[in-house]
Coordinates of C-alpha atoms and ligand atoms in Angstrom, one line a residue:
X1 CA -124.2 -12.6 -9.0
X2 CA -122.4 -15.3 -8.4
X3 CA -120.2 -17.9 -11.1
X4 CA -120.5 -21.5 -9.3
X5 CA -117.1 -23.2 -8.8
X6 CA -118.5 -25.9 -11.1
X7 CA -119.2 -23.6 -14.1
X8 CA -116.4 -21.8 -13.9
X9 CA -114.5 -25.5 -14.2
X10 CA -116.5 -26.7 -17.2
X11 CA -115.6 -23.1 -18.8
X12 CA -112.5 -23.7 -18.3
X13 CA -112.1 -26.9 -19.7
X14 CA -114.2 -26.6 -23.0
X15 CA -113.7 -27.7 -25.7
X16 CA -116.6 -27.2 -27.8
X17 CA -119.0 -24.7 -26.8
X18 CA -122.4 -23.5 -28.4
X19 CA -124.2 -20.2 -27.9
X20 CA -127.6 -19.4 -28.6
X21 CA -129.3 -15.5 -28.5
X22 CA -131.7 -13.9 -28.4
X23 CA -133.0 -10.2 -28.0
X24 CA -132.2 -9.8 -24.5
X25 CA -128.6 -9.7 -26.0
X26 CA -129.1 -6.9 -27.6
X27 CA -131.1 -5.1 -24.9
X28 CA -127.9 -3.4 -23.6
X29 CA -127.4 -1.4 -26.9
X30 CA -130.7 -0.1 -26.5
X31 CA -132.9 -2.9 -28.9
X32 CA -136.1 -3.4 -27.4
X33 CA -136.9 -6.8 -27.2
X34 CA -140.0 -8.5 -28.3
X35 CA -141.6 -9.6 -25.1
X36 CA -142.1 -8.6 -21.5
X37 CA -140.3 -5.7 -19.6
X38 CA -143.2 -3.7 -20.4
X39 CA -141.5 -2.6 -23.6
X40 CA -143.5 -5.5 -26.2
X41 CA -142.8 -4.2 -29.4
X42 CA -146.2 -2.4 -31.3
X43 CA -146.1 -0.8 -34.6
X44 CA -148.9 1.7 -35.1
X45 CA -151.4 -0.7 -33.2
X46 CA -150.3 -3.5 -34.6
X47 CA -148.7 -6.5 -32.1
X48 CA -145.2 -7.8 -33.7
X49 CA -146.4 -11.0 -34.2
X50 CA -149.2 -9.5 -36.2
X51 CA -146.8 -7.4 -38.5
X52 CA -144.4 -9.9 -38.8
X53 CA -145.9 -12.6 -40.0
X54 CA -147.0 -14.4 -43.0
X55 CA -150.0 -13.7 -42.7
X56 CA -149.1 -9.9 -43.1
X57 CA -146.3 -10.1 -45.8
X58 CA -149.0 -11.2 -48.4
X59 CA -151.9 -8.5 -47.0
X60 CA -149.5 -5.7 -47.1
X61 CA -146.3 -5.6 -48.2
X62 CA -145.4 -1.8 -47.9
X63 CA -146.8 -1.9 -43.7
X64 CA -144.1 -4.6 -43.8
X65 CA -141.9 -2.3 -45.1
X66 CA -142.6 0.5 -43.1
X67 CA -142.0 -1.4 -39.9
X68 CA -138.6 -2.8 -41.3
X69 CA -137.2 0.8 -42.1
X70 CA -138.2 1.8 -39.5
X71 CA -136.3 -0.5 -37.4
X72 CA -133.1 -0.1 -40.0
X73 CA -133.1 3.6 -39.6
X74 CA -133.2 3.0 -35.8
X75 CA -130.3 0.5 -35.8
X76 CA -128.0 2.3 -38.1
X77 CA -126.6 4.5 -35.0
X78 CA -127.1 1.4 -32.2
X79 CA -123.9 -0.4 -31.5
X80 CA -122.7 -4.1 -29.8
X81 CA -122.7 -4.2 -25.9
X82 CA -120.6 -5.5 -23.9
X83 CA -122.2 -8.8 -24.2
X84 CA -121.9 -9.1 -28.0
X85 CA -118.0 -8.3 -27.5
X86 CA -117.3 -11.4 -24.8
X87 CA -118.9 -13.3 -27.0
X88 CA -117.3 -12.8 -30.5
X89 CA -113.9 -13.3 -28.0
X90 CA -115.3 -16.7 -27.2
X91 CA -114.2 -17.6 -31.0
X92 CA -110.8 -17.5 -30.4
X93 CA -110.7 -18.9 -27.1
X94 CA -112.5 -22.7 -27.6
X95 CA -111.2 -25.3 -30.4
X96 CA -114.6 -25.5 -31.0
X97 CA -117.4 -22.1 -31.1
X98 CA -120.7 -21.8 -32.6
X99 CA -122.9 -18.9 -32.3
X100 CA -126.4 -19.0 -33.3
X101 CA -128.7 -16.1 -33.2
X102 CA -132.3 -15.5 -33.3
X103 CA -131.5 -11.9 -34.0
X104 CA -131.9 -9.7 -37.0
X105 CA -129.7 -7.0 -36.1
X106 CA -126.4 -7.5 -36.9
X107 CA -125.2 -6.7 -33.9
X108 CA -122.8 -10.1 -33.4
X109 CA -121.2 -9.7 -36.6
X110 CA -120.5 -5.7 -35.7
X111 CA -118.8 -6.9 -32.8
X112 CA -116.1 -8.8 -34.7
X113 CA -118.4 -12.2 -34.5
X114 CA -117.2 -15.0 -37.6
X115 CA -119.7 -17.3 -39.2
X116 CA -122.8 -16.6 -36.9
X117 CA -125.8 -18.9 -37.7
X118 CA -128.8 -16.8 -38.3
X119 CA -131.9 -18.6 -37.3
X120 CA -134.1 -15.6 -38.8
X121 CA -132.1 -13.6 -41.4
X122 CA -131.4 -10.4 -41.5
X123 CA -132.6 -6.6 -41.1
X124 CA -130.1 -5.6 -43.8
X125 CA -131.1 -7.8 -46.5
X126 CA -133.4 -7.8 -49.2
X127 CA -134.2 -10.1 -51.5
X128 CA -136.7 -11.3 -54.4
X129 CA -140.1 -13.0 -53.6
X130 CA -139.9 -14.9 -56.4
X131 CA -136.1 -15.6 -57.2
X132 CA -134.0 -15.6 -53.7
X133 CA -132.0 -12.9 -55.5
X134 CA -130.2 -11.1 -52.6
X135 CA -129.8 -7.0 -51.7
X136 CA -127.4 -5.8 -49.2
X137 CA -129.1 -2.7 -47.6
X138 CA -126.4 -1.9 -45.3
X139 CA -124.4 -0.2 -48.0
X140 CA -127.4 1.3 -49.3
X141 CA -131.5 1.9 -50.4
X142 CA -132.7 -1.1 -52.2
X143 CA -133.7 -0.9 -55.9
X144 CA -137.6 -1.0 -56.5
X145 CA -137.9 -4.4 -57.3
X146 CA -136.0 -7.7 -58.3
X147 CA -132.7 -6.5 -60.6
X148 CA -133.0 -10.0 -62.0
X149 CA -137.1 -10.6 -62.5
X150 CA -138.8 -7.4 -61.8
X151 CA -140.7 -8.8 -58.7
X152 CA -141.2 -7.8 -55.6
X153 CA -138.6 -7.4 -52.5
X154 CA -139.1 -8.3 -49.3
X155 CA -137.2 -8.2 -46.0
X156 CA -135.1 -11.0 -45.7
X157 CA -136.4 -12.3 -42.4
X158 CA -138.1 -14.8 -41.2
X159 CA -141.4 -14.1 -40.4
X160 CA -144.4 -16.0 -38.1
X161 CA -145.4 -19.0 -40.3
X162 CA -142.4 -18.9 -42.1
X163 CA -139.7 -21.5 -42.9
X164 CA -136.0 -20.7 -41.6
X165 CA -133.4 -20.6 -44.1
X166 CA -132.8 -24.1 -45.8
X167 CA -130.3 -25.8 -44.0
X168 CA -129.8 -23.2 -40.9
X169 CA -131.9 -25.0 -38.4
X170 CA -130.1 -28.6 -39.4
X171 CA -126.3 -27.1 -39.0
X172 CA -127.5 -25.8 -35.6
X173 CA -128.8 -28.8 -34.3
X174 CA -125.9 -30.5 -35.5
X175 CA -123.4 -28.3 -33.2
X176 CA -126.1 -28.3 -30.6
X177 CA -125.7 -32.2 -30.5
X178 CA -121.6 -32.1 -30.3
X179 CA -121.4 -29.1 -27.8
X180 CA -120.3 -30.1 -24.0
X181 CA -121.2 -26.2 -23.1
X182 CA -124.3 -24.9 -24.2
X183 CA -124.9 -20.8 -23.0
X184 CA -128.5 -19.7 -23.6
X185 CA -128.2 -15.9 -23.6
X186 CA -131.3 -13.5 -23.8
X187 CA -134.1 -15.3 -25.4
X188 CA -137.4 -16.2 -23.7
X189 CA -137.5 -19.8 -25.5
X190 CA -141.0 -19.1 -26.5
X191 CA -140.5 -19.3 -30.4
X192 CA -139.7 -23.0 -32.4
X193 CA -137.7 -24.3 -33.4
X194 CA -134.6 -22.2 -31.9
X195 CA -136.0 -23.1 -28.4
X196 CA -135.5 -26.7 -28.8
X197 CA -131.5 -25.6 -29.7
X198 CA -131.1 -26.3 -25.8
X199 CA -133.0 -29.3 -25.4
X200 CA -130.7 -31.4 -27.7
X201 CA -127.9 -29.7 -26.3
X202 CA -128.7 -31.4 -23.2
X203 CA -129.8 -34.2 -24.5
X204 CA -126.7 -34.5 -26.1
X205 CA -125.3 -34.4 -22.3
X206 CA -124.0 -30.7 -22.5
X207 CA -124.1 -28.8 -19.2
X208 CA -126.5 -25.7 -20.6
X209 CA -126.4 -22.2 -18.1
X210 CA -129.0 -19.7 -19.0
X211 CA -128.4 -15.9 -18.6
X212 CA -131.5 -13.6 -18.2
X213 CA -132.8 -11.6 -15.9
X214 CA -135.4 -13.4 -15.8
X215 CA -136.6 -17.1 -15.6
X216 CA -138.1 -18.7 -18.6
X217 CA -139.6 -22.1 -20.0
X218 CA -136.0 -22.7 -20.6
X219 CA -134.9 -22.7 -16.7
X220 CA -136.2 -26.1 -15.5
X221 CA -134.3 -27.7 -18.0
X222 CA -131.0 -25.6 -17.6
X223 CA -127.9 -26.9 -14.8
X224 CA -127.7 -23.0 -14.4
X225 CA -130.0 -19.7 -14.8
X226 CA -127.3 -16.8 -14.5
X227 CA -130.1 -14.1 -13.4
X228 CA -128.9 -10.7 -14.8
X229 CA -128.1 -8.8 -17.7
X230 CA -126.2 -10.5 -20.6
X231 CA -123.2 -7.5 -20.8
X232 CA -122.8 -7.8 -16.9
X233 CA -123.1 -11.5 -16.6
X234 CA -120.9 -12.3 -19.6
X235 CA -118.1 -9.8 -18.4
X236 CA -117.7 -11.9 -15.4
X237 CA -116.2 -14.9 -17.6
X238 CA -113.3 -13.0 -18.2
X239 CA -110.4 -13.9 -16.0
Ligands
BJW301 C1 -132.3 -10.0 -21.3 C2 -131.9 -8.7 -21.1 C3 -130.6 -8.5 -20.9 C4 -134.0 -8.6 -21.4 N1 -129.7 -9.5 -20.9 N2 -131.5 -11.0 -21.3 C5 -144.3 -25.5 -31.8 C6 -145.4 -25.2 -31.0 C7 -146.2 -24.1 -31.2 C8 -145.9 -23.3 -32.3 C9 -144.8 -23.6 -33.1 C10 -144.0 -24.7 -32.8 N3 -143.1 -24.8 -33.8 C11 -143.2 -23.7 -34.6 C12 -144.3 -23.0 -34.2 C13 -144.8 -21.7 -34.8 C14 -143.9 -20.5 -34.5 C15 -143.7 -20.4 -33.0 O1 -142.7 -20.8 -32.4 N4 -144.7 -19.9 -32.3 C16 -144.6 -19.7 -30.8 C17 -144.6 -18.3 -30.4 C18 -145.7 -20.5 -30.2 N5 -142.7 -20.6 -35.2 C19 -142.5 -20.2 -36.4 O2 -143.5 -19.8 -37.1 C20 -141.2 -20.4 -37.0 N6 -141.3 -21.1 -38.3 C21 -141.5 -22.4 -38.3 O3 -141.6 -23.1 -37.3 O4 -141.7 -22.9 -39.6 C22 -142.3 -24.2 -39.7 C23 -143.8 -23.9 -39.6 C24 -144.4 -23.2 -40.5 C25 -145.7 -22.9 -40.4 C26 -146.5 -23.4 -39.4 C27 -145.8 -24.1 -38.4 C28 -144.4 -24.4 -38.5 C29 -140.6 -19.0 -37.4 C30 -140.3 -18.2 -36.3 C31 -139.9 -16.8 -36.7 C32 -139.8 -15.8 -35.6 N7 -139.7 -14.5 -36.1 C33 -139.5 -13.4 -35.2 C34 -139.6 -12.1 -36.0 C35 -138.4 -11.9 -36.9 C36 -138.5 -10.7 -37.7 C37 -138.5 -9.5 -36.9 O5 -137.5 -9.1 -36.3 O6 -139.6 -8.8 -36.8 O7 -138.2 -13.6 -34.6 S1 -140.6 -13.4 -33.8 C38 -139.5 -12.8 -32.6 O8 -139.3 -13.9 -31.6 C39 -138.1 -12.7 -33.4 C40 -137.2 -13.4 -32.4 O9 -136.1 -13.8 -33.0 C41 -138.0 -14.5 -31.7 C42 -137.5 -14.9 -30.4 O10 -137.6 -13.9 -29.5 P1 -136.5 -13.8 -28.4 O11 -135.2 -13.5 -29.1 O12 -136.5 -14.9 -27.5 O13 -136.9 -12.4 -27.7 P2 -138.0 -12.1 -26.6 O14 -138.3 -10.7 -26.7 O15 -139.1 -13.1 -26.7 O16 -137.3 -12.4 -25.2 C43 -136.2 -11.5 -24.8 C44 -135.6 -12.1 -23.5 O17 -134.5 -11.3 -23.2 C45 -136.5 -12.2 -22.3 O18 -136.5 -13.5 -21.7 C46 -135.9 -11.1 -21.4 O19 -136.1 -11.5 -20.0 C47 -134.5 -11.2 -21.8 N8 -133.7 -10.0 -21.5 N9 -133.1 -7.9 -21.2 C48 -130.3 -10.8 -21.1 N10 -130.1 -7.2 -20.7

């Protein structure tokens, strides 16, 4: 694998550059992702777009649960790759960084990343149904219900059908729209609307390079696919 004499220019000479990720990012640490490589995630039976959904969250909260703590319990020990580290490095090293993530993990933040944009919240937070209120699960088991109104908790995620988090979506597409280097890093650019992130990017007139191992709908419109895994193709950035 091979950086192109061009790319390795435009790195150098960034000023502002935007990064978007997905769960291939995470692969490295041992995440599975959500689609393809044979490992498509399934909880008892039930596809991931099934049990995280909408759809799901009002039919049965406590399966929603279930597949969430699951997942927590299995992420406590997992820990940033070698991809996650390049990248929270990036922050010092352009006037200009934004990272947004589709991830719930954590992961960016655990490897020293500052003020990542989380597209679909996060797997270790709680919060009301009903109020917003907020519960931090990393430092511990959630209470029963809402501290403030008694409802229901939920993960604090966003789900198939669901709205992202006011005003994530509009601050990303805001830095998407200034960036002149846009990295696409792990994500198959199947879900809306963080898969349009690189389309305004380039609209924008950003040069955008994909890493994957594979290609996705994302390619065609990309000035580079990087084929290969994030930690390895990241690393060779470093000079
Ligand atoms: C490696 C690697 C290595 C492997 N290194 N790479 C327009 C058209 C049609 C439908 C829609 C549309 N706009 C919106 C929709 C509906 C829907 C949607 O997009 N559906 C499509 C699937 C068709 N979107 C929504 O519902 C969103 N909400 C919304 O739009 O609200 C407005 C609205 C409301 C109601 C109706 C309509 C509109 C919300 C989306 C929320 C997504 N939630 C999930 C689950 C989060 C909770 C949980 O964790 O369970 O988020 S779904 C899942 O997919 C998760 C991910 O963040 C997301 C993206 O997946 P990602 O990250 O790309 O992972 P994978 O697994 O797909 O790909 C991994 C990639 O890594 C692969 O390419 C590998 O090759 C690669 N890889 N190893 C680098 N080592």
């Amino acid at each position: 694998m091979q950086i192109s004499e061009e790319l390795r220019q435009r790195f150098a000479r960034a000023q502002r550059v935007f990064v978007l990720t997905g769960a291939g990012v995470s692969a490295e640490s041992g995440v599975p992702t959500f689609r393809g490589g044979g490992h498509t995630a399934v909880w008892k039976g039930l596809p991931f777009d099934v049990i995280s959904s909408a759809e799901m969250l009002e039919r049965n909260l406590p399966a929603v649960w279930e597949w969430f703590d699951y997942r927590r319990d299995f992420l406590e020990s997992i820990l940033p790759n070698a991809a996650h580290y390049e990248i929270a490095h990036w922050q010092e090293r352009f006037p200009e960084f934004t990272l947004v993530t589709q991830n719930v993990d954590g992961l960016h933040h655990k490897a020293g990343s500052r003020d990542v944009i989380e597209l679909h919240g996060n797997i270790w937070r709680a919060r009301c149904i009903d109020c917003r209120s907020s519960y931090d699960m990393s430092k511990g088991k959630r209470p029963e219900a809402c501290l403030e109104c008694g409802d229901a908790l939920r993960p604090d995620v966003v789900l198939f059908g669901e709205m992202l988090p006011a005003g994530a979506f509009e601050i990303a597409s805001e830095h998407a729209s200034r960036c002149d280097l846009c990295f696409v890093v792990g994500t198959s650019g199947l879900v809306y609307p963080a898969a349009g992130l690189p389309e305004i990017a380039k609209a924008a007139g950003a040069y955008v390079c994909e890493v994957n191992p594979e290609q996705t709908p994302l390619s065609s419109l990309c000035d580079a696919t990087l084929l290969g895994k994030a930690g390895e193709v990241l690393s060779l950035f470093r000079s």
